[in-house]
Amino acid sequence: MSGTGKTLFSLCAALIFSLARAELKGRCPSGFTFIGEKCYHVSYEKANWFNADRKCYKLNSTLVVFDNERDMQLLTATLQVLGLPFSNSWKDSIWTGLSCLGMGNSSAFVQNRDGAAVAYTPWCPNQPNNLLAKDCVGYANYNGFGYHNIECSLYEFPFVCQAKRVETESYLCLKKEQFLEVEVIV
């Protein structure tokens, strides 16, 4: 190979390597599944809201909170495929990360872990009703899919934890045989 050919080969190799390096948005933590734009861990184990919240916290995650309708529809469809019953009853709920704990007799439900306001609140009809210290929020097909407020410790439901993706970088290694060798005649 001539000097010019070697130079072109080196340039092609550098270009291909730089194009082959891929930065990924991230992957889900172990035990979590990527659905839509989030990582989820579905627990069939029934627990009251406090225990469900604590179990998600131990997994470095939070109880699920929907960001938008698409987010809600994707997870609902997945949960139905996984066999969680969503009959037309609050009794077939999953816990969410919303509560108004420590806020007095309030209907201002916030995200439990950071107190952030919730932008998307798909409440079931006639909810929240704030009767009898219903300070926590479940998600069910209760006259339509949506949130409903419920007492935190009396009932046990399955729950879903959500976690942020783990940032990663991935590199694609190429063998010399995969490079295009070009002979340039000058």
XYZ file of N, CA and C in Angstrom:
558
model
N 0.858 -1.161 0.000
C 0.000 0.000 0.000
C 0.906 1.226 0.000
N 0.611 2.233 -0.842
C 1.423 3.442 -0.939
C 1.173 4.334 0.267
N 1.967 5.390 0.405
C 1.827 6.326 1.519
C 0.473 6.993 1.540
N -0.031 7.378 0.369
C -1.346 8.013 0.291
C -2.439 7.022 0.661
N -2.271 5.792 0.202
C -3.242 4.749 0.531
C -3.295 4.485 2.020
N -2.106 4.476 2.675
C -2.063 4.266 4.127
C -2.745 5.418 4.853
N -2.527 6.626 4.361
C -3.144 7.790 4.994
C -4.660 7.718 4.874
N -5.138 7.387 3.677
C -6.579 7.269 3.473
C -7.158 6.144 4.325
N -6.425 5.021 4.418
C -6.853 3.910 5.268
C -6.978 4.380 6.709
N -6.001 5.139 7.181
C -6.023 5.637 8.556
C -7.193 6.590 8.776
N -7.457 7.459 7.799
C -8.579 8.383 7.915
C -9.910 7.637 7.940
N -10.030 6.634 7.065
C -11.257 5.820 7.050
C -11.434 5.096 8.377
N -10.338 4.555 8.904
C -10.405 3.836 10.175
C -10.842 4.768 11.298
N -10.277 5.970 11.337
C -10.637 6.929 12.379
C -12.098 7.347 12.248
N -12.553 7.584 11.023
C -13.931 7.983 10.791
C -14.903 6.878 11.200
N -14.620 5.662 10.777
C -15.503 4.538 11.110
C -15.541 4.319 12.617
N -14.389 4.415 13.285
C -14.366 4.220 14.728
C -15.188 5.300 15.427
N -15.051 6.555 14.979
C -15.800 7.620 15.636
C -17.299 7.474 15.389
N -17.679 6.975 14.215
C -19.092 6.745 13.943
C -19.620 5.530 14.696
N -18.743 4.555 14.931
C -19.166 3.322 15.587
C -19.361 3.501 17.086
N -18.719 4.520 17.672
C -18.867 4.761 19.103
C -20.281 5.276 19.343
N -21.028 4.576 20.134
C -22.428 4.950 20.359
C -22.641 5.317 21.810
N -23.220 6.447 22.040
C -23.589 6.829 23.394
C -25.047 6.450 23.584
N -25.302 5.620 24.519
C -26.668 5.171 24.771
C -27.325 6.063 25.807
N -28.625 6.144 25.774
C -29.358 6.928 26.763
C -29.293 6.269 28.132
N -29.029 5.003 28.172
C -28.934 4.301 29.437
C -29.676 2.985 29.396
N -29.554 2.260 30.476
C -30.238 0.974 30.594
C -30.947 0.964 31.941
N -31.853 0.031 32.088
C -32.585 -0.074 33.348
C -31.737 -0.786 34.396
N -31.931 -0.428 35.667
C -31.247 -1.160 36.732
C -31.690 -2.627 36.733
N -30.906 -3.474 37.337
C -31.225 -4.893 37.429
C -32.596 -5.084 38.081
N -33.420 -5.947 37.472
C -34.748 -6.222 38.001
C -35.829 -5.293 37.472
N -35.445 -4.325 36.656
C -36.392 -3.374 36.079
C -36.496 -3.607 34.579
N -37.643 -3.253 34.006
C -37.905 -3.424 32.579
C -38.216 -2.075 31.960
N -37.654 -1.836 30.784
C -37.877 -0.582 30.072
C -39.213 -0.637 29.339
N -40.113 0.284 29.672
C -41.427 0.375 29.027
C -41.660 1.851 28.713
N -41.860 2.160 27.448
C -42.043 3.561 27.064
C -40.768 4.336 27.288
N -40.765 5.236 28.244
C -39.585 6.043 28.558
C -39.064 5.810 29.976
N -39.589 4.806 30.664
C -39.208 4.593 32.062
C -38.822 3.144 32.327
N -38.192 2.951 33.464
C -37.835 1.614 33.940
C -38.794 1.245 35.074
N -39.395 0.059 34.973
C -40.391 -0.365 35.955
C -40.036 -1.722 36.557
N -40.410 -1.879 37.823
C -40.327 -3.160 38.525
C -41.737 -3.457 39.042
N -42.329 -4.531 38.561
C -43.688 -4.905 38.972
C -43.592 -5.906 40.111
N -44.236 -5.595 41.224
C -44.274 -6.509 42.363
C -45.697 -7.036 42.526
N -45.824 -8.348 42.445
C -47.126 -8.982 42.660
C -47.426 -9.110 44.150
N -46.399 -8.938 44.961
C -46.564 -9.019 46.409
C -47.475 -7.881 46.867
N -48.481 -8.216 47.629
C -49.393 -7.187 48.114
C -48.835 -6.587 49.397
N -48.968 -5.277 49.501
C -48.462 -4.558 50.671
C -49.321 -3.318 50.876
N -49.308 -2.785 52.108
C -49.972 -1.500 52.284
C -49.081 -0.425 51.657
N -49.584 0.798 51.579
C -48.857 1.851 50.866
C -47.483 2.099 51.479
N -47.398 2.131 52.805
C -46.133 2.420 53.474
C -45.082 1.360 53.162
N -45.470 0.088 53.228
C -44.520 -0.990 52.924
C -44.137 -1.006 51.447
N -45.090 -0.734 50.566
C -44.782 -0.678 49.133
C -43.794 0.452 48.855
N -44.030 1.600 49.457
C -43.129 2.742 49.286
C -41.724 2.412 49.790
N -41.656 1.755 50.933
C -40.366 1.382 51.520
C -39.630 0.377 50.632
N -40.364 -0.579 50.057
C -39.730 -1.583 49.189
C -39.182 -0.938 47.920
N -39.917 0.005 47.351
C -39.390 0.721 46.181
C -38.149 1.522 46.564
N -38.187 2.157 47.724
C -37.046 2.939 48.189
C -35.798 2.063 48.316
N -35.975 0.843 48.805
C -34.840 -0.086 48.927
C -34.276 -0.476 47.568
N -35.099 -0.368 46.518
C -34.649 -0.655 45.150
C -34.147 0.614 44.457
N -33.934 1.682 45.251
C -33.478 2.967 44.717
C -34.461 3.498 43.670
N -35.742 3.409 43.994
C -36.793 3.814 43.068
C -37.953 4.405 43.864
N -39.009 4.771 43.156
C -40.205 5.318 43.792
C -41.430 4.575 43.268
N -42.529 4.698 43.984
C -43.790 4.167 43.472
C -44.154 4.932 42.202
N -44.829 4.262 41.300
C -45.136 4.813 39.980
C -45.985 6.091 40.057
N -45.651 7.037 39.186
C -46.446 8.241 38.949
C -46.442 8.452 37.442
N -47.609 8.587 36.860
C -47.700 8.750 35.407
C -47.381 10.186 35.002
N -46.565 10.321 33.955
C -46.213 11.647 33.440
C -47.212 12.154 32.408
N -47.871 11.228 31.719
C -48.809 11.611 30.660
C -49.692 10.409 30.325
N -50.632 10.624 29.415
C -51.578 9.558 29.066
C -50.880 8.363 28.416
N -49.905 8.632 27.558
C -49.184 7.540 26.893
C -48.477 6.657 27.919
N -47.838 7.290 28.879
C -47.157 6.592 29.972
C -48.148 5.675 30.697
N -49.321 6.201 31.001
C -50.356 5.440 31.706
C -50.855 4.270 30.854
N -51.110 4.522 29.581
C -51.638 3.473 28.708
C -50.632 2.342 28.506
N -49.359 2.677 28.311
C -48.339 1.640 28.110
C -48.201 0.748 29.338
N -48.131 1.366 30.512
C -47.977 0.556 31.724
C -49.248 -0.244 32.003
N -50.415 0.341 31.798
C -51.674 -0.381 32.017
C -51.742 -1.614 31.127
N -51.425 -1.453 29.851
C -51.447 -2.587 28.917
C -50.457 -3.660 29.349
N -49.277 -3.249 29.778
C -48.264 -4.212 30.236
C -48.753 -4.963 31.466
N -49.336 -4.255 32.417
C -49.831 -4.898 33.640
C -50.954 -5.882 33.335
N -51.803 -5.556 32.379
C -52.872 -6.478 31.992
C -52.291 -7.731 31.348
N -51.281 -7.574 30.503
C -50.626 -8.732 29.884
C -49.969 -9.598 30.955
N -49.428 -8.959 31.993
C -48.783 -9.698 33.083
C -49.788 -10.359 34.027
N -51.079 -10.113 33.803
C -52.097 -10.810 34.578
C -52.653 -10.072 35.775
N -52.318 -8.798 35.944
C -52.923 -8.063 37.049
C -54.378 -7.765 36.691
N -55.299 -8.158 37.557
C -56.709 -7.949 37.228
C -57.075 -6.480 37.419
N -57.711 -5.917 36.449
C -58.226 -4.558 36.568
C -59.727 -4.605 36.331
N -60.438 -5.292 37.256
C -61.895 -5.310 37.146
C -62.390 -3.905 37.489
N -63.626 -3.647 37.262
C -64.171 -2.317 37.515
C -64.393 -2.125 39.013
N -63.292 -2.053 39.754
C -63.378 -1.929 41.206
C -62.076 -1.363 41.759
N -62.172 -0.589 42.809
C -60.969 -0.086 43.472
C -60.204 -1.222 44.150
N -60.857 -2.357 44.359
C -60.207 -3.484 45.037
C -59.079 -4.096 44.213
N -59.046 -3.831 42.907
C -57.965 -4.316 42.038
C -57.055 -3.149 41.661
N -56.485 -2.527 42.672
C -55.625 -1.361 42.479
C -54.156 -1.743 42.520
N -53.328 -0.814 42.101
C -51.898 -0.826 42.414
C -51.624 0.503 43.119
N -50.603 0.521 43.968
C -50.245 1.760 44.660
C -49.488 2.691 43.725
N -49.662 3.992 43.943
C -48.888 5.001 43.217
C -48.069 5.811 44.215
N -47.194 6.628 43.692
C -46.330 7.453 44.531
C -46.930 8.791 44.914
N -48.250 8.910 44.848
C -48.905 10.159 45.235
C -49.499 10.038 46.627
N -49.438 11.137 47.368
C -50.081 11.176 48.680
C -50.274 12.634 49.086
N -51.065 12.820 50.122
C -51.165 14.141 50.755
C -50.846 13.983 52.240
N -49.984 13.012 52.545
C -49.585 12.753 53.925
C -48.906 13.990 54.516
N -49.272 14.314 55.749
C -48.662 15.449 56.429
C -49.143 16.799 55.924
N -50.174 16.815 55.113
C -50.661 18.078 54.554
C -52.020 18.459 55.134
N -52.405 17.812 56.236
C -53.704 18.101 56.826
C -54.823 17.557 55.961
N -55.994 18.087 56.117
C -57.148 17.648 55.330
C -57.089 18.355 53.978
N -56.250 17.844 53.105
C -55.973 18.514 51.839
C -56.275 17.611 50.660
N -56.560 18.235 49.547
C -56.707 17.459 48.316
C -55.527 17.730 47.391
N -54.478 18.337 47.940
C -53.279 18.638 47.157
C -52.346 17.433 47.189
N -52.589 16.485 46.323
C -51.756 15.291 46.273
C -50.457 15.618 45.541
N -49.341 15.193 46.127
C -48.017 15.462 45.562
C -47.243 14.154 45.467
N -46.098 14.212 44.788
C -45.236 13.037 44.733
C -44.620 12.848 46.105
N -44.744 11.656 46.633
C -44.370 11.403 48.010
C -42.911 11.692 48.328
N -41.983 11.241 47.528
C -40.565 11.334 47.875
C -40.007 12.748 47.853
N -40.466 13.589 46.939
C -39.884 14.928 46.851
C -40.895 16.060 47.011
N -42.155 15.732 47.177
C -43.168 16.760 47.367
C -43.479 17.570 46.123
N -43.003 17.115 44.974
C -43.220 17.850 43.728
C -44.686 17.810 43.317
N -45.114 18.896 42.718
C -46.474 18.944 42.180
C -46.598 17.923 41.053
N -47.803 17.472 40.828
C -48.058 16.460 39.807
C -48.783 17.124 38.644
N -48.176 17.050 37.461
C -48.746 17.713 36.290
C -49.900 16.922 35.680
N -49.768 15.610 35.649
C -50.778 14.765 35.014
C -51.531 14.007 36.097
N -52.815 14.282 36.242
C -53.611 13.655 37.304
C -54.893 13.055 36.734
N -54.794 11.848 36.208
C -55.977 11.189 35.638
C -56.850 10.558 36.728
N -57.629 11.370 37.414
C -58.477 10.865 38.492
C -59.671 10.096 37.928
N -60.060 9.053 38.623
C -61.309 8.354 38.309
C -62.464 9.322 38.582
N -63.646 9.073 38.009
C -64.792 9.943 38.283
C -65.055 10.057 39.793
N -65.398 11.252 40.239
C -65.709 11.569 41.643
C -64.521 11.395 42.584
N -63.322 11.467 42.062
C -62.111 11.350 42.871
C -61.251 12.600 42.675
N -60.457 12.990 43.645
C -60.379 12.445 45.001
C -61.568 12.917 45.833
N -61.994 12.062 46.751
C -63.142 12.441 47.576
C -62.757 12.761 49.014
N -61.528 12.473 49.407
C -60.972 12.853 50.707
C -61.822 12.471 51.911
N -62.538 11.384 51.811
C -63.313 10.916 52.952
C -62.443 10.042 53.854
N -62.605 10.185 55.148
C -61.975 9.296 56.132
C -60.465 9.166 55.972
N -59.775 10.271 55.864
C -58.306 10.290 55.816
C -57.740 9.419 54.700
N -58.283 9.543 53.536
C -57.764 8.816 52.371
C -56.594 9.611 51.797
N -55.422 9.429 52.404
C -54.260 10.254 52.079
C -53.339 9.668 51.020
N -53.586 8.439 50.577
C -52.728 7.815 49.571
C -53.524 7.600 48.287
N -52.821 7.245 47.230
C -53.471 7.143 45.925
C -53.188 5.790 45.288
N -54.262 5.148 44.844
C -54.158 3.916 44.079
C -54.498 4.196 42.629
N -54.210 3.229 41.781
C -54.564 3.314 40.361
C -55.382 2.080 40.035
N -56.542 2.274 39.424
C -57.431 1.144 39.142
C -58.361 1.481 37.986
N -59.077 0.457 37.539
C -60.182 0.641 36.607
C -61.424 0.788 37.477
N -61.670 1.983 37.928
C -62.731 2.286 38.892
C -63.680 3.273 38.225
N -64.596 2.740 37.424
C -65.452 3.552 36.548
C -64.602 4.289 35.514
N -63.576 3.616 35.043
C -62.598 4.183 34.110
C -61.227 4.152 34.758
N -60.176 3.944 33.959
C -58.826 3.885 34.524
C -58.414 5.246 35.062
N -57.808 5.231 36.241
C -57.309 6.478 36.809
C -56.935 6.327 38.269
N -56.566 7.448 38.859
C -56.194 7.508 40.269
C -57.446 7.585 41.136
N -57.324 7.068 42.349
C -58.370 7.246 43.365
C -57.682 7.312 44.711
N -58.187 8.166 45.594
C -57.554 8.243 46.908
C -58.124 7.164 47.819
N -57.258 6.691 48.726
C -57.619 5.553 49.570
C -56.786 5.607 50.846
N -57.275 4.989 51.887
C -56.550 4.949 53.158
C -55.252 4.161 52.975
N -54.178 4.647 53.544
C -52.828 4.128 53.274
C -52.520 2.756 53.865
N -53.029 2.461 55.054
C -52.577 1.239 55.725
C -53.627 0.135 55.833
N -54.864 0.405 55.496
C -55.910 -0.611 55.626
C -55.884 -1.663 54.526
N -55.421 -1.292 53.348
C -55.514 -2.182 52.189
C -54.131 -2.562 51.683
N -54.069 -3.737 51.081
C -52.821 -4.212 50.482
C -53.051 -4.466 49.001
N -52.179 -3.890 48.190
C -52.255 -4.029 46.737
C -50.875 -4.349 46.182
N -50.818 -4.911 44.981
C -49.532 -4.998 44.280
C -49.049 -3.567 44.014
N -47.807 -3.443 43.612
C -47.284 -2.098 43.355
C -46.236 -2.145 42.253
N -45.970 -0.983 41.702
C -44.991 -0.842 40.630
C -44.011 0.247 41.039
N -42.724 -0.088 40.985
C -41.672 0.886 41.256
C -41.143 1.423 39.931
N -40.758 2.683 39.924
C -40.129 3.249 38.731
C -38.764 3.791 39.115
N -37.813 3.626 38.200
C -36.445 4.077 38.452
C -35.915 4.797 37.224
N -34.924 5.627 37.461
C -34.255 6.297 36.353
C -33.322 5.313 35.671
N -33.108 5.554 34.393
C -32.169 4.715 33.661
C -30.753 4.984 34.149
N -29.931 3.954 34.117
C -28.534 4.063 34.496
C -27.775 4.518 33.256
N -27.053 5.624 33.363
C -26.307 6.136 32.214
C -25.126 5.215 31.914
N -24.990 4.873 30.661
C -23.894 4.007 30.230
C -23.327 4.519 28.923
N -22.125 4.090 28.617
C -21.526 4.330 27.313
C -21.124 2.984 26.757
N -21.290 2.839 25.487
C -20.941 1.582 24.847
C -20.033 1.880 23.669
N -19.054 1.063 23.500
C -18.125 1.230 22.392
C -18.197 0.004 21.501
N -18.172 0.241 20.226
C -18.181 -0.838 19.256
C -16.757 -1.018 18.769
N -16.204 -2.174 18.979
C -14.843 -2.454 18.534
C -14.899 -3.135 17.175
N -14.103 -2.660 16.269
C -14.075 -3.214 14.924
C -12.750 -3.917 14.678
N -12.801 -4.997 13.946
C -11.585 -5.706 13.558
C -11.009 -5.048 12.314
N -9.714 -5.197 12.128
C -9.048 -4.613 10.969
C -9.703 -5.081 9.674
N -10.163 -6.323 9.629
C -10.767 -6.864 8.414
C -12.059 -6.136 8.039
N -12.659 -5.426 8.992
C -13.911 -4.741 8.714
C -13.710 -3.356 8.109
N -12.463 -2.872 8.118
C -12.187 -1.569 7.529
C -12.106 -1.692 6.023
N -12.508 -0.654 5.361
C -12.450 -0.606 3.908
C -11.070 -0.094 3.510
N -10.329 -0.920 2.822
C -9.014 -0.495 2.343
C -9.185 0.054 0.941
N -8.708 1.266 0.771
C -8.830 1.932 -0.515
C -7.444 2.299 -1.007
N -7.149 1.943 -2.204
C -5.887 2.281 -2.851
C -6.146 3.509 -3.700
N -5.447 4.565 -3.427
C -5.603 5.786 -4.205
C -4.383 5.950 -5.096
N -4.625 6.132 -6.352
C -3.529 6.335 -7.299
C -3.461 7.822 -7.589
N -2.312 8.387 -7.284
C -2.130 9.820 -7.489
C -1.235 10.081 -8.677
